[in-house]
């Protein structure tokens, strides 16, 4: 109640009391009681008025405090576009996505078998094709969802500019899980990097790998014989079409006389990659070069060798939804970069030194759109090694090749793919083994 209202109440009450006193002068006691009650009412009204004023002052102070905090806080990121999936965390914008992928493989081998837990049961690895095994080989059926993938991408505004990042997981090659009961496979780190301006640091596709020429396939990977394929930790600088990177070194070695593979893990120098990309209406091209120090030390072996490689690859547009992809690679000591390490990088010599192994390979793949989301993909890939058999022996891989064809069609948001692959691996002793694999896949992106 306002002060003016209180005064009005008091005046009206006082007038009534005076009139009452004039008409009944003998009732003085009653008048005094009414005056006392009026004084008590006035006191209560004053107390309520003071409380109201205090609450109004407190509310005003709170509004001022909120306004000051809001003015000093960093600006919120822009809202997501309606087509994006994500959320904001302070100054960081987060988007996410991935796909659920089920692959069914029927694999027929001419010689021997591939172990039940081998990653070669999930996609084509040319160097894992059995050769010289006992019996007539095996035929296996595998259902797997391990190629399913999830990623987060971030963008943060900061004092040094926009910082972006990405992290991806799938479940291929997981050391956990089995097919007996739960198929509970551990997530596998694919990429995890941050980029500030022209610099990218973290794990990403090797700068020597041109992912644009990887053929579309129903399985996780096809045509890997002559393909450059690898992800690893690195520091990369990009300026226009030029890229330069220092990447994690690792040397795979064939023991003197053959007999398997040694993953040395030695080396004091990073692998160095230089690359140039250019594009036009015709498509996109890449040339790249790799230099590396091959190193292995163990007991009497203390060796080093220089490795190098060059690549020319591209993707040519043939019309809407159609393209031709190719890659040509050659060098010495590039073992783990090409053909999923079908050939090692170096071999130990009789004196305990290392000698780089020459290798070359390539792939070509054609993708043709058929309309309404339907398309076909066919291709051929090969790898050839020039082993010094006086050092490696004759039980090492001499060559591999494969050919494939795949057909894709949409079912709502799901892509269904059917694929047939045939591959052959030959050893230096002339023995060979083949793989025939039929794949049916369903992929649901989200």
Tab-separated table of C-alpha atoms in Angstrom:
chain	number	residue	atom	x	y	z
A	1	UNK	CA	0.000	0.000	0.000
A	2	UNK	CA	1.312	3.495	-0.887
A	3	UNK	CA	1.787	6.406	1.561
A	4	UNK	CA	-1.105	8.310	-0.073
A	5	UNK	CA	-3.364	5.322	0.479
A	6	UNK	CA	-2.383	5.096	4.129
A	7	UNK	CA	-3.139	8.789	4.671
A	8	UNK	CA	-6.558	8.424	3.059
A	9	UNK	CA	-7.381	5.518	5.321
A	10	UNK	CA	-6.259	7.494	8.404
A	11	UNK	CA	-8.267	10.598	7.434
A	12	UNK	CA	-11.418	8.631	6.826
A	13	UNK	CA	-11.002	6.731	10.062
A	14	UNK	CA	-10.314	9.919	12.055
A	15	UNK	CA	-13.421	11.658	10.671
A	16	UNK	CA	-15.544	8.721	11.625
A	17	UNK	CA	-14.129	8.751	15.142
A	18	UNK	CA	-14.765	12.505	15.588
A	19	UNK	CA	-18.382	12.119	14.500
A	20	UNK	CA	-18.782	9.198	16.815
A	21	UNK	CA	-17.295	11.181	19.717
A	22	UNK	CA	-19.626	14.152	19.028
A	23	UNK	CA	-22.716	12.011	19.025
A	24	UNK	CA	-21.709	9.968	22.037
A	25	UNK	CA	-19.373	11.966	24.305
A	26	UNK	CA	-19.975	9.617	27.219
A	27	UNK	CA	-18.301	6.625	25.475
A	28	UNK	CA	-14.669	7.917	25.931
A	29	UNK	CA	-13.314	4.456	26.745
A	30	UNK	CA	-14.555	3.046	23.476
A	31	UNK	CA	-12.947	5.955	21.618
A	32	UNK	CA	-9.560	5.359	23.243
A	33	UNK	CA	-9.705	1.683	22.318
A	34	UNK	CA	-10.397	2.550	18.707
A	35	UNK	CA	-7.489	5.050	18.658
A	36	UNK	CA	-5.144	2.369	20.010
A	37	UNK	CA	-6.283	-0.094	17.348
A	38	UNK	CA	-5.710	2.562	14.681
A	39	UNK	CA	-2.153	3.211	15.858
A	40	UNK	CA	-1.420	-0.510	15.735
A	41	UNK	CA	-2.764	-0.687	12.163
A	42	UNK	CA	-0.562	2.225	11.111
A	43	UNK	CA	2.517	0.534	12.583
A	44	UNK	CA	1.768	-2.704	10.665
A	45	UNK	CA	1.281	-0.815	7.426
A	46	UNK	CA	4.613	0.994	7.874
A	47	UNK	CA	6.390	-2.340	8.425
A	48	UNK	CA	4.896	-3.863	5.276
A	49	UNK	CA	5.892	-0.767	3.298
A	50	UNK	CA	9.516	-0.993	4.477
A	51	UNK	CA	9.656	-4.718	3.575
A	52	UNK	CA	8.319	-3.986	0.097
A	53	UNK	CA	10.917	-1.268	-0.435
A	54	UNK	CA	13.722	-3.602	0.699
A	55	UNK	CA	12.570	-6.354	-1.672
A	56	UNK	CA	12.400	-3.891	-4.583
A	57	UNK	CA	15.943	-2.681	-3.869
A	58	UNK	CA	17.233	-6.273	-3.729
A	59	UNK	CA	15.538	-7.120	-7.023
A	60	UNK	CA	17.084	-4.054	-8.667
A	61	UNK	CA	20.558	-5.052	-7.425
A	62	UNK	CA	20.098	-8.601	-8.798
A	63	UNK	CA	19.086	-7.307	-12.235
A	64	UNK	CA	22.182	-5.083	-12.350
A	65	UNK	CA	24.422	-8.020	-11.343
A	66	UNK	CA	22.988	-10.267	-14.069
A	67	UNK	CA	23.407	-7.557	-16.697
A	68	UNK	CA	27.048	-7.035	-15.691
A	69	UNK	CA	27.823	-10.766	-15.898
A	70	UNK	CA	26.113	-11.106	-19.260
A	71	UNK	CA	28.043	-8.171	-20.680
A	72	UNK	CA	31.409	-9.673	-19.642
A	73	UNK	CA	30.651	-13.267	-20.797
A	74	UNK	CA	32.002	-14.531	-24.191
A	75	UNK	CA	29.568	-14.570	-27.068
A	76	UNK	CA	27.695	-17.848	-27.577
A	77	UNK	CA	28.411	-19.835	-30.776
A	78	UNK	CA	26.043	-19.419	-33.684
A	79	UNK	CA	23.044	-21.731	-33.692
A	80	UNK	CA	23.276	-24.998	-35.639
A	81	UNK	CA	21.872	-25.095	-39.126
A	82	UNK	CA	18.682	-27.112	-39.375
A	83	UNK	CA	20.499	-29.875	-41.331
A	84	UNK	CA	23.242	-30.381	-38.711
A	85	UNK	CA	23.215	-32.593	-35.641
A	86	UNK	CA	24.995	-31.284	-32.596
A	87	UNK	CA	25.047	-29.016	-29.612
A	88	UNK	CA	26.980	-26.162	-28.015
A	89	UNK	CA	29.322	-26.352	-25.018
A	90	UNK	CA	30.333	-22.826	-24.046
A	91	UNK	CA	32.274	-21.407	-27.002
A	92	UNK	CA	32.565	-24.833	-28.688
A	93	UNK	CA	30.201	-26.103	-31.344
A	94	UNK	CA	29.974	-29.932	-31.439
A	95	UNK	CA	28.570	-31.976	-34.319
A	96	UNK	CA	28.361	-35.748	-34.495
A	97	UNK	CA	27.426	-38.559	-36.841
A	98	UNK	CA	28.368	-41.971	-38.160
A	99	UNK	CA	26.755	-45.096	-39.533
A	100	UNK	CA	25.649	-48.595	-38.598
A	101	UNK	CA	27.180	-51.153	-40.967
A	102	UNK	CA	26.382	-54.860	-41.187
A	103	UNK	CA	28.546	-56.982	-43.507
A	104	UNK	CA	27.963	-60.620	-44.389
A	105	UNK	CA	31.002	-62.311	-46.001
A	106	UNK	CA	31.284	-65.702	-47.665
A	107	UNK	CA	35.004	-66.394	-48.114
A	108	UNK	CA	36.465	-69.274	-50.098
A	109	UNK	CA	40.231	-69.910	-49.913
A	110	UNK	CA	42.275	-72.202	-52.139
A	111	UNK	CA	45.004	-72.919	-49.570
A	112	UNK	CA	44.562	-73.062	-45.828
A	113	UNK	CA	42.381	-70.864	-43.648
A	114	UNK	CA	42.284	-67.420	-42.010
A	115	UNK	CA	42.028	-67.495	-38.215
A	116	UNK	CA	38.601	-66.853	-36.695
A	117	UNK	CA	39.770	-63.711	-34.860
A	118	UNK	CA	41.898	-62.295	-37.699
A	119	UNK	CA	41.008	-58.858	-39.025
A	120	UNK	CA	41.400	-60.385	-42.506
A	121	UNK	CA	38.025	-62.056	-41.905
A	122	UNK	CA	36.419	-58.578	-41.851
A	123	UNK	CA	37.959	-57.059	-45.001
A	124	UNK	CA	40.445	-57.891	-47.750
A	125	UNK	CA	44.116	-57.906	-46.716
A	126	UNK	CA	46.134	-59.242	-49.630
A	127	UNK	CA	49.152	-60.260	-47.568
A	128	UNK	CA	46.957	-62.496	-45.390
A	129	UNK	CA	45.761	-64.746	-48.245
A	130	UNK	CA	46.977	-68.267	-47.301
A	131	UNK	CA	49.495	-69.925	-49.595
A	132	UNK	CA	50.638	-73.544	-49.561
A	133	UNK	CA	48.220	-74.655	-46.854
A	134	UNK	CA	47.207	-78.243	-46.311
A	135	UNK	CA	43.963	-79.475	-47.894
A	136	UNK	CA	41.721	-77.728	-50.351
A	137	UNK	CA	41.186	-74.566	-48.330
A	138	UNK	CA	38.149	-73.452	-46.381
A	139	UNK	CA	34.836	-71.668	-46.941
A	140	UNK	CA	33.604	-69.462	-44.110
A	141	UNK	CA	30.531	-67.320	-43.436
A	142	UNK	CA	30.934	-64.235	-41.239
A	143	UNK	CA	28.404	-61.658	-40.061
A	144	UNK	CA	29.965	-58.531	-38.554
A	145	UNK	CA	28.952	-55.021	-37.504
A	146	UNK	CA	32.468	-54.001	-36.467
A	147	UNK	CA	32.835	-51.486	-39.311
A	148	UNK	CA	30.103	-49.322	-37.701
A	149	UNK	CA	31.495	-45.876	-36.965
A	150	UNK	CA	30.929	-42.826	-34.760
A	151	UNK	CA	32.583	-39.393	-34.819
A	152	UNK	CA	32.593	-36.036	-33.074
A	153	UNK	CA	33.744	-32.821	-34.786
A	154	UNK	CA	34.292	-29.549	-32.934
A	155	UNK	CA	34.812	-25.872	-33.689
A	156	UNK	CA	35.917	-23.418	-31.002
A	157	UNK	CA	36.339	-19.666	-31.274
A	158	UNK	CA	39.400	-18.550	-29.301
A	159	UNK	CA	41.902	-15.708	-28.947
A	160	UNK	CA	44.142	-17.396	-31.551
A	161	UNK	CA	41.330	-17.985	-34.048
A	162	UNK	CA	39.064	-20.902	-34.835
A	163	UNK	CA	40.293	-24.271	-33.538
A	164	UNK	CA	38.712	-27.368	-35.085
A	165	UNK	CA	38.991	-30.997	-34.109
A	166	UNK	CA	37.758	-34.475	-34.948
A	167	UNK	CA	37.736	-37.887	-33.284
A	168	UNK	CA	36.490	-41.143	-34.869
A	169	UNK	CA	35.913	-44.673	-33.580
A	170	UNK	CA	34.989	-48.030	-35.061
A	171	UNK	CA	35.442	-51.608	-33.820
A	172	UNK	CA	37.608	-53.320	-36.441
A	173	UNK	CA	40.731	-55.089	-35.206
A	174	UNK	CA	39.461	-55.031	-31.643
A	175	UNK	CA	41.440	-57.198	-29.210
A	176	UNK	CA	38.272	-57.715	-27.153
A	177	UNK	CA	35.143	-59.675	-27.921
A	178	UNK	CA	34.447	-63.044	-29.495
A	179	UNK	CA	31.694	-64.722	-31.469
A	180	UNK	CA	30.668	-67.164	-28.739
A	181	UNK	CA	28.137	-65.086	-26.779
A	182	UNK	CA	28.110	-61.290	-26.739
A	183	UNK	CA	30.383	-60.111	-29.598
A	184	UNK	CA	31.440	-57.226	-27.312
A	185	UNK	CA	34.217	-55.480	-29.217
A	186	UNK	CA	36.310	-52.584	-27.943
A	187	UNK	CA	36.188	-49.226	-29.746
A	188	UNK	CA	39.214	-48.535	-31.973
A	189	UNK	CA	40.682	-45.069	-32.438
A	190	UNK	CA	40.714	-44.084	-36.132
A	191	UNK	CA	41.561	-40.375	-36.085
A	192	UNK	CA	41.966	-37.772	-33.347
A	193	UNK	CA	43.329	-34.355	-34.341
A	194	UNK	CA	43.119	-30.627	-33.702
A	195	UNK	CA	43.748	-27.900	-36.286
A	196	UNK	CA	44.851	-24.325	-35.629
A	197	UNK	CA	45.186	-22.246	-38.773
A	198	UNK	CA	47.381	-24.164	-41.232
A	199	UNK	CA	48.634	-26.642	-38.618
A	200	UNK	CA	47.119	-30.009	-37.798
A	201	UNK	CA	48.390	-32.153	-34.932
A	202	UNK	CA	47.218	-35.586	-33.823
A	203	UNK	CA	46.355	-38.851	-35.561
A	204	UNK	CA	45.015	-38.628	-39.101
A	205	UNK	CA	45.346	-40.264	-42.490
A	206	UNK	CA	48.967	-40.231	-43.570
A	207	UNK	CA	49.705	-37.287	-45.841
A	208	UNK	CA	51.102	-39.878	-48.279
A	209	UNK	CA	47.583	-41.398	-48.569
A	210	UNK	CA	45.067	-39.920	-51.002
A	211	UNK	CA	41.716	-41.020	-49.559
A	212	UNK	CA	39.815	-39.583	-52.553
A	213	UNK	CA	40.910	-42.526	-54.730
A	214	UNK	CA	39.849	-45.318	-52.352
A	215	UNK	CA	37.221	-47.295	-54.323
A	216	UNK	CA	33.628	-47.470	-53.098
A	217	UNK	CA	33.034	-50.965	-51.784
A	218	UNK	CA	30.377	-52.987	-49.994
A	219	UNK	CA	32.959	-54.252	-47.509
A	220	UNK	CA	35.124	-51.985	-45.358
A	221	UNK	CA	37.960	-52.009	-47.908
A	222	UNK	CA	38.610	-53.493	-51.335
A	223	UNK	CA	41.453	-53.275	-53.865
A	224	UNK	CA	44.031	-52.798	-51.127
A	225	UNK	CA	46.900	-54.550	-53.006
A	226	UNK	CA	48.419	-51.419	-54.598
A	227	UNK	CA	46.622	-48.877	-52.439
A	228	UNK	CA	48.324	-46.355	-50.168
A	229	UNK	CA	46.478	-46.729	-46.876
A	230	UNK	CA	47.461	-45.681	-43.368
A	231	UNK	CA	46.657	-43.475	-40.389
A	232	UNK	CA	49.165	-42.318	-37.783
A	233	UNK	CA	50.206	-39.505	-35.451
A	234	UNK	CA	51.720	-36.499	-37.226
A	235	UNK	CA	52.309	-32.781	-37.460
A	236	UNK	CA	51.058	-31.389	-40.774
A	237	UNK	CA	51.304	-27.952	-42.360
A	238	UNK	CA	48.991	-26.992	-45.250
A	239	UNK	CA	49.226	-23.905	-47.432
A	240	UNK	CA	46.962	-23.906	-50.472
A	241	UNK	CA	47.676	-27.068	-52.436
A	242	UNK	CA	50.971	-27.739	-50.627
A	243	UNK	CA	51.238	-30.046	-47.614
A	244	UNK	CA	54.255	-30.955	-45.521
A	245	UNK	CA	54.224	-33.453	-42.635
A	246	UNK	CA	56.406	-35.129	-40.038
A	247	UNK	CA	54.867	-38.506	-39.213
A	248	UNK	CA	55.406	-41.374	-36.798
A	249	UNK	CA	58.227	-43.716	-37.926
A	250	UNK	CA	57.954	-47.497	-37.731
A	251	UNK	CA	60.022	-50.127	-39.534
A	252	UNK	CA	58.799	-53.610	-40.434
A	253	UNK	CA	61.696	-55.970	-41.115
A	254	UNK	CA	62.178	-59.382	-42.733
A	255	UNK	CA	64.766	-61.442	-40.786
A	256	UNK	CA	67.842	-62.659	-42.646
A	257	UNK	CA	66.807	-65.794	-44.532
A	258	UNK	CA	63.101	-65.027	-44.159
A	259	UNK	CA	60.773	-66.403	-41.548
A	260	UNK	CA	58.201	-63.750	-40.760
A	261	UNK	CA	58.052	-60.105	-39.765
A	262	UNK	CA	59.730	-58.021	-37.070
A	263	UNK	CA	58.005	-54.791	-36.044
A	264	UNK	CA	61.091	-52.978	-34.849
A	265	UNK	CA	59.553	-49.788	-33.512
A	266	UNK	CA	63.023	-48.213	-33.723
A	267	UNK	CA	64.130	-44.969	-35.342
A	268	UNK	CA	65.211	-41.530	-34.230
A	269	UNK	CA	63.823	-39.572	-37.189
A	270	UNK	CA	60.236	-38.981	-38.329
A	271	UNK	CA	58.929	-40.015	-41.726
A	272	UNK	CA	58.763	-36.921	-43.955
A	273	UNK	CA	56.015	-36.362	-46.534
A	274	UNK	CA	55.625	-33.578	-49.097
A	275	UNK	CA	52.457	-33.358	-51.207
A	276	UNK	CA	50.745	-31.118	-53.728
A	277	UNK	CA	47.018	-31.191	-54.615
A	278	UNK	CA	45.274	-29.449	-57.499
A	279	UNK	CA	41.816	-29.672	-59.032
A	280	UNK	CA	39.557	-28.429	-61.831
A	281	UNK	CA	36.370	-29.281	-63.655
A	282	UNK	CA	38.010	-32.543	-64.725
A	283	UNK	CA	38.482	-33.698	-61.108
A	284	UNK	CA	41.408	-33.676	-58.668
A	285	UNK	CA	45.071	-34.781	-58.776
A	286	UNK	CA	47.766	-35.398	-56.182
A	287	UNK	CA	51.527	-35.968	-56.306
A	288	UNK	CA	53.421	-36.843	-53.137
A	289	UNK	CA	56.844	-37.978	-51.990
A	290	UNK	CA	57.957	-39.856	-48.885
A	291	UNK	CA	61.383	-40.030	-47.243
A	292	UNK	CA	62.129	-42.205	-44.216
A	293	UNK	CA	64.892	-43.710	-42.136
A	294	UNK	CA	64.476	-47.475	-41.688
A	295	UNK	CA	66.023	-48.590	-38.420
A	296	UNK	CA	66.240	-51.793	-36.390
A	297	UNK	CA	68.509	-52.736	-33.484
A	298	UNK	CA	68.521	-56.077	-31.671
A	299	UNK	CA	71.619	-57.901	-30.519
A	300	UNK	CA	73.953	-58.402	-33.467
A	301	UNK	CA	71.612	-56.413	-35.724
A	302	UNK	CA	72.140	-52.669	-35.768
A	303	UNK	CA	71.030	-51.452	-39.149
A	304	UNK	CA	69.733	-48.409	-40.947
A	305	UNK	CA	68.584	-47.799	-44.505
A	306	UNK	CA	67.022	-44.955	-46.436
A	307	UNK	CA	63.499	-45.443	-47.762
A	308	UNK	CA	61.683	-43.350	-50.317
A	309	UNK	CA	58.467	-43.403	-52.315
A	310	UNK	CA	56.543	-41.350	-54.884
A	311	UNK	CA	52.864	-41.403	-55.759
A	312	UNK	CA	50.637	-39.969	-58.468
A	313	UNK	CA	46.922	-40.379	-57.959
A	314	UNK	CA	43.685	-38.778	-59.013
A	315	UNK	CA	39.951	-38.842	-59.432
A	316	UNK	CA	38.549	-37.901	-62.863
A	317	UNK	CA	34.946	-36.785	-63.250
A	318	UNK	CA	33.018	-38.725	-65.892
A	319	UNK	CA	29.651	-37.123	-65.298
A	320	UNK	CA	27.207	-36.719	-62.448
A	321	UNK	CA	27.906	-39.445	-59.894
A	322	UNK	CA	30.505	-41.160	-62.115
A	323	UNK	CA	34.289	-41.087	-61.859
A	324	UNK	CA	37.549	-42.906	-62.573
A	325	UNK	CA	40.020	-43.303	-59.677
A	326	UNK	CA	43.665	-44.311	-60.006
A	327	UNK	CA	46.899	-44.494	-58.017
A	328	UNK	CA	50.480	-45.334	-59.067
A	329	UNK	CA	53.197	-45.785	-56.437
A	330	UNK	CA	56.827	-46.858	-56.452
A	331	UNK	CA	59.796	-46.748	-54.115
A	332	UNK	CA	62.082	-48.596	-51.744
A	333	UNK	CA	61.357	-49.293	-48.113
A	334	UNK	CA	57.731	-48.076	-48.200
A	335	UNK	CA	56.405	-51.471	-47.044
A	336	UNK	CA	53.768	-50.530	-44.459
A	337	UNK	CA	52.429	-47.625	-46.524
A	338	UNK	CA	51.279	-49.748	-49.465
A	339	UNK	CA	49.204	-52.913	-49.678
A	340	UNK	CA	48.505	-52.954	-45.917
A	341	UNK	CA	52.116	-54.028	-45.340
A	342	UNK	CA	51.983	-57.082	-47.614
A	343	UNK	CA	55.734	-56.528	-48.061
A	344	UNK	CA	58.099	-55.410	-45.298
A	345	UNK	CA	60.117	-52.209	-45.498
A	346	UNK	CA	63.562	-53.780	-45.197
A	347	UNK	CA	65.444	-57.045	-44.803
A	348	UNK	CA	68.358	-57.846	-42.464
A	349	UNK	CA	71.630	-58.547	-44.278
A	350	UNK	CA	74.227	-61.147	-43.339
A	351	UNK	CA	76.321	-58.402	-41.702
A	352	UNK	CA	73.433	-57.217	-39.494
A	353	UNK	CA	72.609	-54.135	-41.548
A	354	UNK	CA	69.322	-53.291	-43.304
A	355	UNK	CA	68.497	-53.218	-47.011
A	356	UNK	CA	65.345	-51.465	-48.249
A	357	UNK	CA	62.973	-53.633	-50.316
A	358	UNK	CA	61.847	-52.125	-53.657
A	359	UNK	CA	58.123	-52.265	-54.365
A	360	UNK	CA	55.613	-50.754	-56.765
A	361	UNK	CA	51.861	-50.983	-57.182
A	362	UNK	CA	48.696	-49.328	-58.348
A	363	UNK	CA	44.944	-49.424	-58.638
A	364	UNK	CA	42.204	-48.280	-60.979
A	365	UNK	CA	38.493	-48.158	-60.168
A	366	UNK	CA	35.446	-46.992	-62.094
A	367	UNK	CA	32.258	-45.834	-60.414
A	368	UNK	CA	29.156	-45.435	-62.597
A	369	UNK	CA	25.844	-43.928	-61.476
A	370	UNK	CA	22.712	-45.673	-62.749
A	371	UNK	CA	20.096	-43.236	-61.476
A	372	UNK	CA	17.815	-43.194	-58.419
A	373	UNK	CA	20.774	-43.791	-56.118
A	374	UNK	CA	21.831	-47.012	-57.861
A	375	UNK	CA	25.465	-47.385	-58.928
A	376	UNK	CA	28.211	-49.875	-59.719
A	377	UNK	CA	31.892	-49.902	-58.771
A	378	UNK	CA	34.507	-52.122	-60.424
A	379	UNK	CA	38.279	-52.128	-60.095
A	380	UNK	CA	41.677	-53.800	-60.250
A	381	UNK	CA	44.689	-53.483	-57.939
A	382	UNK	CA	48.195	-54.980	-57.888
A	383	UNK	CA	51.459	-55.006	-55.957
A	384	UNK	CA	54.911	-56.267	-56.979
A	385	UNK	CA	58.003	-56.619	-54.756
A	386	UNK	CA	61.633	-56.941	-55.899
A	387	UNK	CA	62.979	-59.123	-53.098
A	388	UNK	CA	66.634	-60.094	-52.887
A	389	UNK	CA	65.943	-63.774	-52.228
A	390	UNK	CA	69.541	-64.348	-51.055
A	391	UNK	CA	68.473	-62.261	-48.036
A	392	UNK	CA	64.717	-62.805	-47.751
A	393	UNK	CA	64.512	-66.428	-48.822
A	394	UNK	CA	61.774	-67.633	-51.173
A	395	UNK	CA	58.884	-67.800	-48.692
A	396	UNK	CA	58.064	-64.078	-48.879
A	397	UNK	CA	55.376	-62.326	-50.905
A	398	UNK	CA	56.402	-61.622	-54.500
A	399	UNK	CA	53.107	-60.196	-55.782
A	400	UNK	CA	49.405	-59.821	-55.113
A	401	UNK	CA	46.489	-58.710	-57.260
A	402	UNK	CA	42.723	-58.522	-57.006
A	403	UNK	CA	39.655	-57.544	-59.012
A	404	UNK	CA	36.203	-56.687	-57.720
A	405	UNK	CA	32.727	-55.581	-58.740
A	406	UNK	CA	29.997	-54.102	-56.541
A	407	UNK	CA	26.402	-52.942	-56.983
A	408	UNK	CA	24.624	-50.496	-54.642
A	409	UNK	CA	20.997	-49.458	-54.289
A	410	UNK	CA	19.077	-47.468	-51.687
A	411	UNK	CA	16.284	-48.761	-49.469
A	412	UNK	CA	15.030	-45.593	-47.822
A	413	UNK	CA	17.988	-44.138	-45.910
A	414	UNK	CA	19.838	-47.480	-46.010
A	415	UNK	CA	22.370	-48.365	-48.716
A	416	UNK	CA	22.464	-52.049	-49.668
A	417	UNK	CA	25.583	-53.340	-51.414
A	418	UNK	CA	26.494	-56.638	-53.074
A	419	UNK	CA	30.116	-57.333	-53.989
A	420	UNK	CA	32.296	-60.071	-55.451
A	421	UNK	CA	36.102	-60.062	-55.106
A	422	UNK	CA	38.795	-62.399	-56.405
A	423	UNK	CA	42.429	-62.088	-55.352
A	424	UNK	CA	45.706	-63.988	-55.659
A	425	UNK	CA	48.963	-63.927	-53.708
A	426	UNK	CA	52.211	-65.427	-55.023
A	427	UNK	CA	55.426	-66.178	-53.141
A	428	UNK	CA	58.969	-65.991	-54.481
A	429	UNK	CA	59.059	-69.819	-54.599
A	430	UNK	CA	56.234	-69.857	-57.150
A	431	UNK	CA	53.491	-71.038	-54.806
A	432	UNK	CA	50.229	-69.115	-54.851
A	433	UNK	CA	46.887	-68.992	-53.122
A	434	UNK	CA	43.575	-67.402	-54.036
A	435	UNK	CA	40.657	-65.822	-52.218
A	436	UNK	CA	37.082	-65.464	-53.474
A	437	UNK	CA	34.781	-63.376	-51.301
A	438	UNK	CA	31.124	-62.423	-51.727
A	439	UNK	CA	29.806	-59.619	-49.511
A	440	UNK	CA	26.325	-58.326	-48.757
A	441	UNK	CA	26.188	-55.126	-46.721
A	442	UNK	CA	23.669	-52.684	-45.294
A	443	UNK	CA	24.772	-49.222	-44.197
A	444	UNK	CA	22.554	-46.768	-42.295
A	445	UNK	CA	24.065	-43.275	-41.832
A	446	UNK	CA	22.972	-40.996	-39.012
